[in-house]
Coordinates of C-alpha atoms in Angstrom, one line a residue:
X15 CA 38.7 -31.7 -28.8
X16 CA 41.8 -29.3 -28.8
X17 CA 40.3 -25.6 -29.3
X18 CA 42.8 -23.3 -30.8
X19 CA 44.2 -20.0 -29.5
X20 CA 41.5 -17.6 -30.9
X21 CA 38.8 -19.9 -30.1
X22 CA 39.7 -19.8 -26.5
X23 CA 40.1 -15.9 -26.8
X24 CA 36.6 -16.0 -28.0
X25 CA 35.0 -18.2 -25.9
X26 CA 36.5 -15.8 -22.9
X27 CA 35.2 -12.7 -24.3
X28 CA 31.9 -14.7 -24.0
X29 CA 31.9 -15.8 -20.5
X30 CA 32.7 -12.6 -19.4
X31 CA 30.0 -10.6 -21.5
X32 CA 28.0 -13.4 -19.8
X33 CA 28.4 -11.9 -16.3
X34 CA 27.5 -8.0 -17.6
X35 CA 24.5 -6.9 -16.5
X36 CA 22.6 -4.5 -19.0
X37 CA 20.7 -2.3 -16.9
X38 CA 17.3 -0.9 -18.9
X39 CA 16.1 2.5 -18.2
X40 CA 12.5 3.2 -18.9
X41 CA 9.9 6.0 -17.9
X42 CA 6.5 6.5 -16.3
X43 CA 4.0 7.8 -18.8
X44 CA 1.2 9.6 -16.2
X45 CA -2.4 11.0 -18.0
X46 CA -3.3 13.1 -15.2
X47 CA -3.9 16.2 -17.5
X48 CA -6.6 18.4 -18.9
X49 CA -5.3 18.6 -22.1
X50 CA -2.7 15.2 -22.4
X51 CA -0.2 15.0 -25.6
X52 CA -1.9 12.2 -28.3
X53 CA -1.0 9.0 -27.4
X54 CA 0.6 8.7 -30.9
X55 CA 2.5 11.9 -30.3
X56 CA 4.0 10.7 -26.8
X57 CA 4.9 7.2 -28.3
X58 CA 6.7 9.3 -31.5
X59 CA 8.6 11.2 -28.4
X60 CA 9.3 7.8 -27.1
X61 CA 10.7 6.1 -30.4
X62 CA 13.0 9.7 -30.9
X63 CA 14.5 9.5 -27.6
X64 CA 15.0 5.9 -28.1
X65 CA 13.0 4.7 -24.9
X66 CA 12.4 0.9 -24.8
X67 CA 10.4 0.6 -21.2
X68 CA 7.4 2.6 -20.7
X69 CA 5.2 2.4 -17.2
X70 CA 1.7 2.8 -17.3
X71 CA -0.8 4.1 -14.4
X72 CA -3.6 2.0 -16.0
X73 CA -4.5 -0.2 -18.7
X74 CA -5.7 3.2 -21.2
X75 CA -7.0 1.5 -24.2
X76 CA -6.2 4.5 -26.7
X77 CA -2.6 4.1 -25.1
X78 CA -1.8 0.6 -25.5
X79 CA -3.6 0.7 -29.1
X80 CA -0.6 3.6 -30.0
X81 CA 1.9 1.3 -28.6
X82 CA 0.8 -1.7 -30.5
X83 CA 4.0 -2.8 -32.9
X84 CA 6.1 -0.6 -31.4
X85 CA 8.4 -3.0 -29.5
X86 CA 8.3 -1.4 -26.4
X87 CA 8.2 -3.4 -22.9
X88 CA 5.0 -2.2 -21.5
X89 CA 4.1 -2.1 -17.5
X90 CA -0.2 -1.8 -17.1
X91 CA -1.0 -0.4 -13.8
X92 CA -4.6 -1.6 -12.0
X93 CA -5.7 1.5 -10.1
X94 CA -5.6 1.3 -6.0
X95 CA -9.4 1.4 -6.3
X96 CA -10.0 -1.8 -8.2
X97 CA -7.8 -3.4 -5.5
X98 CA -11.1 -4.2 -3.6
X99 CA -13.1 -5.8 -6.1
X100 CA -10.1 -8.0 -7.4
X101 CA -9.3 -9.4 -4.6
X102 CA -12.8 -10.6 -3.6
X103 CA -13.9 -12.1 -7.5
X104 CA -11.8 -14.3 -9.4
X105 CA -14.7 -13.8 -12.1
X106 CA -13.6 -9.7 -11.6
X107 CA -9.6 -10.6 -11.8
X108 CA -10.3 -13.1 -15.3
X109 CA -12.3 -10.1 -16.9
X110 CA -9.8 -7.4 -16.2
X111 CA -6.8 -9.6 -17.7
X112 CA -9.5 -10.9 -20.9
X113 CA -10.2 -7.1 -21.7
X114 CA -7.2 -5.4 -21.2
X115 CA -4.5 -8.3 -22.1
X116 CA -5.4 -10.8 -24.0
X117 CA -6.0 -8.7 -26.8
X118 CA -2.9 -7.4 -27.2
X119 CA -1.3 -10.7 -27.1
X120 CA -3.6 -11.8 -30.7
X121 CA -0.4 -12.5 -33.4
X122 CA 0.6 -10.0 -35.6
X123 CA 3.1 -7.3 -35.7
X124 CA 0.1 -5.3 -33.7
X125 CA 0.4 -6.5 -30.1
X126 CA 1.9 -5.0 -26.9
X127 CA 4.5 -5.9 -25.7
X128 CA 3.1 -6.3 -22.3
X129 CA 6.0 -7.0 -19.5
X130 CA 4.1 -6.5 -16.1
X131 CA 1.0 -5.7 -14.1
X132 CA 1.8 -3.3 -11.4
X133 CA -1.2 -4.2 -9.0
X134 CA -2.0 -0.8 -7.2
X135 CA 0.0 2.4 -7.2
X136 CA 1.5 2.4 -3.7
X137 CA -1.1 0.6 -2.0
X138 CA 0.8 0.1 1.3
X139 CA 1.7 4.1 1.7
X140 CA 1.8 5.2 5.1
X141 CA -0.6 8.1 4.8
X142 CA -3.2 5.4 3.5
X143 CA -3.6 3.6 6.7
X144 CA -5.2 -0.2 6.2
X145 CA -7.6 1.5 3.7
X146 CA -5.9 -1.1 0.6
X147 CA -3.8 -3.1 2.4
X148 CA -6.2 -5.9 3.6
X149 CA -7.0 -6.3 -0.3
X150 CA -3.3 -6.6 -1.9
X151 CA -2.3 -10.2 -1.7
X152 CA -5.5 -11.6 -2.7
X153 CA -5.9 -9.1 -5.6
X154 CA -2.5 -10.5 -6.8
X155 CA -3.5 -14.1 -6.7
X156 CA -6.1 -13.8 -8.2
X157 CA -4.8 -11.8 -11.6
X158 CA -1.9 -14.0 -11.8
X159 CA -5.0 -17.0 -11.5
X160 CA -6.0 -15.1 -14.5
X161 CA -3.1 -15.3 -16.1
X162 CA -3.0 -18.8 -16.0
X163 CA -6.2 -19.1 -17.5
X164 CA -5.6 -16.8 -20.4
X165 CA -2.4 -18.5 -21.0
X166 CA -0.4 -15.6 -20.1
X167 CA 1.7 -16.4 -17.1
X168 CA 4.9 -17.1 -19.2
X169 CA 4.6 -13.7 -20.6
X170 CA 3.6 -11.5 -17.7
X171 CA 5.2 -10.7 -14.0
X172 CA 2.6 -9.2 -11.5
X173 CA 4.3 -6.9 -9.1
X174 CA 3.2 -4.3 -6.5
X175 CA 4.8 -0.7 -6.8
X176 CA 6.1 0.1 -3.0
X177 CA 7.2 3.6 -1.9
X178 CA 10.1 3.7 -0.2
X179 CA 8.0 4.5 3.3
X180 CA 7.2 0.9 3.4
X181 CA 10.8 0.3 5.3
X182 CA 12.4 2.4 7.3
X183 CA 15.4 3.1 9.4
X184 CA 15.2 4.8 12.9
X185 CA 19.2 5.1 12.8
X186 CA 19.4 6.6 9.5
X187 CA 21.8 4.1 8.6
X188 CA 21.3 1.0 5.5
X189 CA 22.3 -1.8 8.0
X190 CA 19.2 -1.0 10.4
X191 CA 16.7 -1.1 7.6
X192 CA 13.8 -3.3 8.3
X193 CA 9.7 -3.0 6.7
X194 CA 7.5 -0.7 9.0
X195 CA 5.5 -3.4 11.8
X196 CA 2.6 -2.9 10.6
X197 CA 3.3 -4.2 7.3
X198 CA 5.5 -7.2 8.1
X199 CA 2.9 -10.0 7.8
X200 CA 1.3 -8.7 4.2
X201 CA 5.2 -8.1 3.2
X202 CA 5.9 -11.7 3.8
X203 CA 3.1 -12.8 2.0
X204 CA 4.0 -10.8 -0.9
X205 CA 7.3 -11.3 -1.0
X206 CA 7.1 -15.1 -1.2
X207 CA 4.6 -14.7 -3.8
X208 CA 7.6 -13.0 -6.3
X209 CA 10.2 -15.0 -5.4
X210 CA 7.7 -18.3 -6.4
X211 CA 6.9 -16.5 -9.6
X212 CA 10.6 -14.9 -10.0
X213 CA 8.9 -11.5 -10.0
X214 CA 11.4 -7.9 -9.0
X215 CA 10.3 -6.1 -5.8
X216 CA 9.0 -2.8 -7.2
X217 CA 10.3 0.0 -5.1
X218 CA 9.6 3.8 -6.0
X219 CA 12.0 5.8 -4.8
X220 CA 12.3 10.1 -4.1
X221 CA 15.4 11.5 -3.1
X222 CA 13.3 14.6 -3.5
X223 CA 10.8 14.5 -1.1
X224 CA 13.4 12.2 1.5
X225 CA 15.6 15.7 1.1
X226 CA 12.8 18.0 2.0
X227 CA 11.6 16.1 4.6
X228 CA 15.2 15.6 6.5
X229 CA 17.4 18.6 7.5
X230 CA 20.2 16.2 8.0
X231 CA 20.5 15.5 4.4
X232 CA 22.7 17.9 2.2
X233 CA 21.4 18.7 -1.3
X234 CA 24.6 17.6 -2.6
X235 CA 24.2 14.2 -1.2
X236 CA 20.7 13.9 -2.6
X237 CA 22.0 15.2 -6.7
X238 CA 25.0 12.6 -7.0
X239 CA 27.2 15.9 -6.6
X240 CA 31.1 14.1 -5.9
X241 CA 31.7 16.8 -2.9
X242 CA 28.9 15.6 -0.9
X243 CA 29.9 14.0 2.5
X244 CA 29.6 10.1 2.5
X245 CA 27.9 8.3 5.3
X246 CA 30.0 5.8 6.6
X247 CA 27.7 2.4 8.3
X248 CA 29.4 -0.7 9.0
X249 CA 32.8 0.3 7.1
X250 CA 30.5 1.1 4.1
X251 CA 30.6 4.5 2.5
X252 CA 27.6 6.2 1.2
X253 CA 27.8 9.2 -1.5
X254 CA 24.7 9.5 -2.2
X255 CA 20.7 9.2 -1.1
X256 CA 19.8 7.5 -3.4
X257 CA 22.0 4.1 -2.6
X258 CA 21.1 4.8 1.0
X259 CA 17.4 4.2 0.4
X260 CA 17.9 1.4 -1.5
X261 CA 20.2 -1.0 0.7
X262 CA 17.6 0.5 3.6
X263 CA 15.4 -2.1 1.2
X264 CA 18.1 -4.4 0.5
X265 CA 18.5 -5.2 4.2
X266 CA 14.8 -5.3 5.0
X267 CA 14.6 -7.8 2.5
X268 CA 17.3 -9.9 3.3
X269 CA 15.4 -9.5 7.3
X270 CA 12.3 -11.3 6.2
X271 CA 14.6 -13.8 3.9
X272 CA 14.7 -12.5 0.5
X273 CA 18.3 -11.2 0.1
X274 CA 18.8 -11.6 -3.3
X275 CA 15.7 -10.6 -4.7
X276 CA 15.8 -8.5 -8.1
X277 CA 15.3 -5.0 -7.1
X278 CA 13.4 -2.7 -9.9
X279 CA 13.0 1.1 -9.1
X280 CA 9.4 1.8 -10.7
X281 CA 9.7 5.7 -9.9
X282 CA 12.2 7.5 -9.5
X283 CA 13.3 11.4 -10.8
X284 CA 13.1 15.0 -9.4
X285 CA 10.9 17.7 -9.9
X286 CA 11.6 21.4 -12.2
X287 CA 8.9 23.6 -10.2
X288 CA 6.2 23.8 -7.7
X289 CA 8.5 23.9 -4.6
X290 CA 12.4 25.4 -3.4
X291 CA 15.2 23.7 -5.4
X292 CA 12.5 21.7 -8.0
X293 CA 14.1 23.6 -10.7
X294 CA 15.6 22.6 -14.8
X295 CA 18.9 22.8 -13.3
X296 CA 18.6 20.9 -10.5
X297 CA 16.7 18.4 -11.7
X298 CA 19.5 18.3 -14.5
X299 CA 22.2 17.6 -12.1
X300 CA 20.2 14.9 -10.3
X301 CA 19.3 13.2 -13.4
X302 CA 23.0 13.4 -14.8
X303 CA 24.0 11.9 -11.9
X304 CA 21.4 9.1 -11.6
X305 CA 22.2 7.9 -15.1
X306 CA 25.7 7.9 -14.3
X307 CA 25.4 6.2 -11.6
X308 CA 23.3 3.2 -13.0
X309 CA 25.4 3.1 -16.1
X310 CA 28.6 2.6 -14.6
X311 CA 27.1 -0.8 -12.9
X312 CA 29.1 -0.2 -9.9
X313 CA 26.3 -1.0 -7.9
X314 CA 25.3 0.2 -4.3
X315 CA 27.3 -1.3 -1.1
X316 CA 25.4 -3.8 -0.3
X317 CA 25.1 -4.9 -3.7
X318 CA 28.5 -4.2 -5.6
X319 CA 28.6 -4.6 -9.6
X320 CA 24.3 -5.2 -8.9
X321 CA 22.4 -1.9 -10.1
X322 CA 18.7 -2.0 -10.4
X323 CA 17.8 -4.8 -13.0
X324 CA 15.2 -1.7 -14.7
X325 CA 14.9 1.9 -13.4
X326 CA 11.4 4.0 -14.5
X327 CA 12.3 7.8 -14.4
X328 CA 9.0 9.5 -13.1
X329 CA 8.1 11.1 -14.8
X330 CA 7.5 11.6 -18.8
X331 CA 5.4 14.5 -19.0
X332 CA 3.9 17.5 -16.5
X333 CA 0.3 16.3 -15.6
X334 CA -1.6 19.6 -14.3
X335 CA -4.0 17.6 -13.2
X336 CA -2.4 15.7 -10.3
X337 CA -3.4 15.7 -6.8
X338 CA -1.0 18.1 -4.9
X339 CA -1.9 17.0 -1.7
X340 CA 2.0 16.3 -1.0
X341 CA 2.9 19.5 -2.7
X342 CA 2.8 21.7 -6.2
X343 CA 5.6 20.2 -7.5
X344 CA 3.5 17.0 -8.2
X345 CA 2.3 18.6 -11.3
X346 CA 6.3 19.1 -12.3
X347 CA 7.9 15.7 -12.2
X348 CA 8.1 15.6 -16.4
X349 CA 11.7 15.4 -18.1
X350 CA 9.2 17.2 -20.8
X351 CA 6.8 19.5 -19.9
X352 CA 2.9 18.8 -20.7
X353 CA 3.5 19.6 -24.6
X354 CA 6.7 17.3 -24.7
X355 CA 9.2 19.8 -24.9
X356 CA 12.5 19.1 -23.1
X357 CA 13.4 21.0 -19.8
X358 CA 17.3 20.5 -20.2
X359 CA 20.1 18.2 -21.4
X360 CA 20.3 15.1 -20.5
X361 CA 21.3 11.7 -22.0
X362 CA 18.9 8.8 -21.3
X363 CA 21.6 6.1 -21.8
X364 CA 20.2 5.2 -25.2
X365 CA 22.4 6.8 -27.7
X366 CA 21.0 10.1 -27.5
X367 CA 22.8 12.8 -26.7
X368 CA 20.1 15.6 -25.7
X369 CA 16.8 14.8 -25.7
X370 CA 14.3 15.2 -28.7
X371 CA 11.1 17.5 -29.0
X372 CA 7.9 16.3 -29.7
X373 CA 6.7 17.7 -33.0
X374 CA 4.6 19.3 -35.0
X375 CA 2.1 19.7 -31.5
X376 CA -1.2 21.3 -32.1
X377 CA -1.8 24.4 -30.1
X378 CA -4.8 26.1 -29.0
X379 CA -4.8 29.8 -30.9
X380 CA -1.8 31.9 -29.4
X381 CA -4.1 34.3 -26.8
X382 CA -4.1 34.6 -23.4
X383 CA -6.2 35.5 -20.9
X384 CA -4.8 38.9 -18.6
X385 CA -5.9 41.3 -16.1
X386 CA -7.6 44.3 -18.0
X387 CA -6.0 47.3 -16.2
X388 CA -8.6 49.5 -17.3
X389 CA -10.9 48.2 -14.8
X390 CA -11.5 48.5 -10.9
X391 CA -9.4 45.8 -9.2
X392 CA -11.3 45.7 -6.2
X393 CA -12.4 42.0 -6.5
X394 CA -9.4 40.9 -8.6
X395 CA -7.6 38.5 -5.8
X396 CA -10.8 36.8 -5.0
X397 CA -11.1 35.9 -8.6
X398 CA -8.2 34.4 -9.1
X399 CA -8.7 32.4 -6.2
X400 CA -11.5 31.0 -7.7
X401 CA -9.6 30.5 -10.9
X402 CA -6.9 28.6 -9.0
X403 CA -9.3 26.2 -7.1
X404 CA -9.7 24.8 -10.6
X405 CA -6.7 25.5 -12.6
X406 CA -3.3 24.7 -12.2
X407 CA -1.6 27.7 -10.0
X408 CA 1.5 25.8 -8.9
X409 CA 3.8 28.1 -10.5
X410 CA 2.6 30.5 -8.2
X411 CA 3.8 28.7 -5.0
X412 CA 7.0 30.1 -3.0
X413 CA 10.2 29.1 -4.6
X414 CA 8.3 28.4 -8.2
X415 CA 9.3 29.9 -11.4
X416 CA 6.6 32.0 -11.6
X417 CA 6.6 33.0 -7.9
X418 CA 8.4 36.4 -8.1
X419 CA 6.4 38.3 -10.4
X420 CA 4.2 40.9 -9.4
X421 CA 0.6 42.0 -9.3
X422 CA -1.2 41.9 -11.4
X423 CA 0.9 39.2 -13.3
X424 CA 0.3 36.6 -10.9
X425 CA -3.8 37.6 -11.1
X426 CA -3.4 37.5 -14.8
X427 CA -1.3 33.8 -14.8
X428 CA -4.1 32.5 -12.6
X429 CA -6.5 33.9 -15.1
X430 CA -4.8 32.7 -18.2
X431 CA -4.5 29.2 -16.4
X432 CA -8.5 28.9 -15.9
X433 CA -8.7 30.2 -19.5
X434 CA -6.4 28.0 -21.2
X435 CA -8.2 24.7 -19.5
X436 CA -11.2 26.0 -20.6
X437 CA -10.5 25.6 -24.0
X438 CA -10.2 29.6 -24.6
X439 CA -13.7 30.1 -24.5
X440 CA -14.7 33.7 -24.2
X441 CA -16.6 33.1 -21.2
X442 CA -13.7 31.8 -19.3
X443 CA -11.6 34.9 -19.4
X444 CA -14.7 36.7 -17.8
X445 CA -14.4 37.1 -14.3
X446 CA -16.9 39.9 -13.3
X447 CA -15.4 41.8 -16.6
X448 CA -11.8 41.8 -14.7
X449 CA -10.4 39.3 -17.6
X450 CA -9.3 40.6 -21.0
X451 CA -8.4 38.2 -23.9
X452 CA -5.0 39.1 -25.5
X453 CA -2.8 37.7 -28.4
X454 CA 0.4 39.4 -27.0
X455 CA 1.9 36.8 -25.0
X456 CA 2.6 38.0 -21.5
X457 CA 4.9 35.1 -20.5
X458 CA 8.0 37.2 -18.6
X459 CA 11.8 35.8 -17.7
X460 CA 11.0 31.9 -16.8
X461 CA 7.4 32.5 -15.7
X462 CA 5.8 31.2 -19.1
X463 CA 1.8 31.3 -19.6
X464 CA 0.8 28.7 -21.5
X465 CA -1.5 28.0 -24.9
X466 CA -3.0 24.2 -23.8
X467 CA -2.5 21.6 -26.5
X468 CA -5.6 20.9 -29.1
X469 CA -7.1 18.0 -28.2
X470 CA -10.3 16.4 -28.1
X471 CA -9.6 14.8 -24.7
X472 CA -9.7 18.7 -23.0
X473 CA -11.3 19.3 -19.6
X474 CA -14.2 20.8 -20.8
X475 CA -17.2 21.1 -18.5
X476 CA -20.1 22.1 -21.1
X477 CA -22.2 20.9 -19.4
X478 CA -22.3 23.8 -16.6
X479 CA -24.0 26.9 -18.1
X480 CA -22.6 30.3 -18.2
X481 CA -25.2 31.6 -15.8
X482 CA -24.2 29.3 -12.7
X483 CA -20.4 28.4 -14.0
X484 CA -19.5 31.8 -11.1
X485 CA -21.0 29.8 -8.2
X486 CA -20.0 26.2 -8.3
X487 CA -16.5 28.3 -8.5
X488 CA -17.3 30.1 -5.5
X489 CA -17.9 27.1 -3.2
X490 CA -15.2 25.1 -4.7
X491 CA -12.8 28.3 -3.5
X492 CA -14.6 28.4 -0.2
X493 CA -13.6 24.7 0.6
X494 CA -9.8 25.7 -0.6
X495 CA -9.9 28.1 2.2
X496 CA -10.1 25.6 4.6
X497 CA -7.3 23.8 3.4
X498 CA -4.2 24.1 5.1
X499 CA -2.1 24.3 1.4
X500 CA -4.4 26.7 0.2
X501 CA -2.8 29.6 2.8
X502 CA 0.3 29.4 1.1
X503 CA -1.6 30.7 -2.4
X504 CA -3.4 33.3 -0.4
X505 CA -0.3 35.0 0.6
X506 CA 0.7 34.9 -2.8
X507 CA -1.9 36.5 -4.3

């Protein structure tokens, strides 16, 4: 059959659109907070920045319900402390994927569109010794065994989220990347196990935190900035950290026999407060740059023209309520902040321009809780100690935006914090009769006291009464004091 002239033209255009590689952006959606956004509110934020990937932390029922019909590729997280009990019941592994899966798979426009079960959150993380690594590889057989039986296994991938700590490089230097020892025999094992089901190696990755903790590393380097200085290993230049840390992964893999396995970054983004350089700015010019980088599909230099098949920016929202055992700024990863309000300007790659509000959020009533001046002070630091061993006071650490204001602002931010996760009951802004309930809001420059969101999923302990509320504070402030990242808030304050 002779084809003529435009047919040939066409058929071209089609084998080389063939060979594009569309590289999906999507972002972690954390509920580590005392007063979370509705579910239906953050999947309305999600539908008006056009956001087609979301990645879970669990398997929330009231958040999967809200993003029921909505078309978007869904990741369910299983909690590092199921790991245990997964891995030694297959009866355990068919009940998790019966209740929170097959469900959502029932036809009709109202299913999830369910994509992957991330097995663990970082289970192989240094600072976690063996306590879930012995459990990993058995927890994943048996879910995808559940699968299987639900007739699932066509629809879903089961992966395991790494952090970038699970390889390393003693040199510095991509081509010297290998797993850590310790971790060689599970990776195997794991590794084989994605490659037989054609599953991505998860891989979360923190320019961030690799910058802070290595004074050899520029911040230019680690934003994407163009006048950073490349690193040059094995006639291949590096401008940035970012495609440092992930050919360090790309060689490891290809060590143990898996070099072409799909890479997908499950976390990756950079904090706007809590520590030096986490600020809207920054984080800006590192984002910019990020989705620059993955949009031109030039790759990395071990894998030219091969991005990241899916990239997860961590993280969605502020959660006040994370651990900060690795710092303040965990609670200040959000590209919106806790009430879905955009930091700064940014184009996710999906045909926005800036990024869209959440609306129409329900507040608390717009008071605060303040120092009341008229009072003697005497006992005002130790109080807001106590109000920061339960509240959220990471504004307050060195280099934060709230860091530079003076007492008794930073006593009556710490106050306001207790105050506001309390729900604004009166008997939270009492503090020995130190607190004072305002409705002129004493937010000042970038420092900004909050009013929490209206919810009926607040932290709320009612059941503690008024009379013994003070004490349980006390001791929990007395075990801050031991803490080595409490010292830093003492200063402050």
């Amino acid at each position: 059959m002779k084809l003529k002239s435009y047919q040939v033209l066409i058929f071209l255009i089609v084998l080389s659109c063939s060979h594009l590689r569309v590289e999906a952006v999507g972002v972690n959606w954390g509920t580590s907070s005392s007063h979370p956004l509705p579910p239906a509110k953050v999947v309305e934020l999600l539908k008006a920045n056009k956001i087609s990937k979301v990645k879970l932390f669990d398997a929330n029922p009231n958040v999967l319900e809200a993003l029921s019909g909505t078309g978007i590729s869904v990741t369910v997280g299983i909690p590092n402390s199921m790991l245990k009990s997964l891995s030694s019941s297959k009866k355990v592994a068919k009940s998790w994927v019966h209740n929170n899966l097959t469900r959502y798979f029932s036809d009709g426009a109202g299913k999830v569109k369910i994509e992957y079960i991330a097995v663990g959150d970082e289970p192989f993380l240094q600072s976690y010794g063996q306590q879930f690594q012995p459990f990993i590889i058995d927890a994943v057989i048996n879910i995808q065994t559940a699968l299987v039986g639900a007739n699932l296994a066509n629809n879903v991938k089961v992966v395991v989220p790494c952090n970038s700590d699970a390889y390393i490089s003693v040199t510095g230097l991509p081509s010297k990347g290998h797993f850590r020892p310790d971790l060689n025999k599970t990776m195997i094992e794991l590794l084989t196990f994605l490659s037989k089901h054609h599953s991505p190696f998860f891989v979360n990755i923190y320019p961030f935190s690799i910058f802070h903790q290595n004074k050899n590393i520029s911040l230019a380097f680690a934003l994407f900035e163009p006048k950073a200085h490349s690193l040059n290993d094995s006639h291949k230049a590096y401008k940035n950290l970012f495609d440092v840390s992930h050919d360090t992964l790309v060689t490891s893999l290809s060590q143990l026999g898996f070099p072409d396995m799909d890479i997908v970054v499950g976390q990756i983004g950079w904090p706007t407060d809590g520590a030096i350089n986490s600020t809207s700015s920054t984080a800006e010019t590192f984002m910019k740059g990020l989705m620059s980088h993955l949009h031109s599909s030039s790759g990395t230099p071990l894998r030219p023209k091969k991005p990241p098949t899916e990239t997860y920016i961590f993280s969605l929202l502020d959660e006040d309520q994370r651990s900060i055992a690795n710092g303040y700024f965990e609670r200040h990863w959000g590209v919106f902040t806790f009430d879905g309000q955009a930091k700064y300007h940014m184009d996710l790659g999906q045909g926005t321009r800036n990024l869209v509000n959440a609306q129409n959020v329900e507040y608390l009533p717009a008071r605060w809780c303040v120092v009341n001046n008229n009072k003697e002070l005497v006992n005002v630091t130790s109080k807001a100690l106590e109000a920061c061993s339960v509240a959220d006071c990471s504004a307050l650490s060195v280099g934060s935006s709230c860091f530079n204001m003076s007492w008794p602002g930073n006593i009556s931010y710490a106050f306001n914090s207790y105050y506001q996760q309390h729900d604004q009951r009166a008997e939270s802004c009492g503090f020995g009769g130190l607190g004072l309930i305002t409705t002129v809001n004493p937010s000042m420059g970038n420092c900004r006291y909050n009013v929490q969101i209206q919810t009926s999923n607040s932290f709320s302990p009612s059941w503690l009464p008024f009379f013994c509320w003070r004490f349980v504070l006390v001791f929990l402030f007395s075990v801050h004091l031991l803490c080595a990242s409490q010292e830093n808030m003492v200063e402050i304050l």
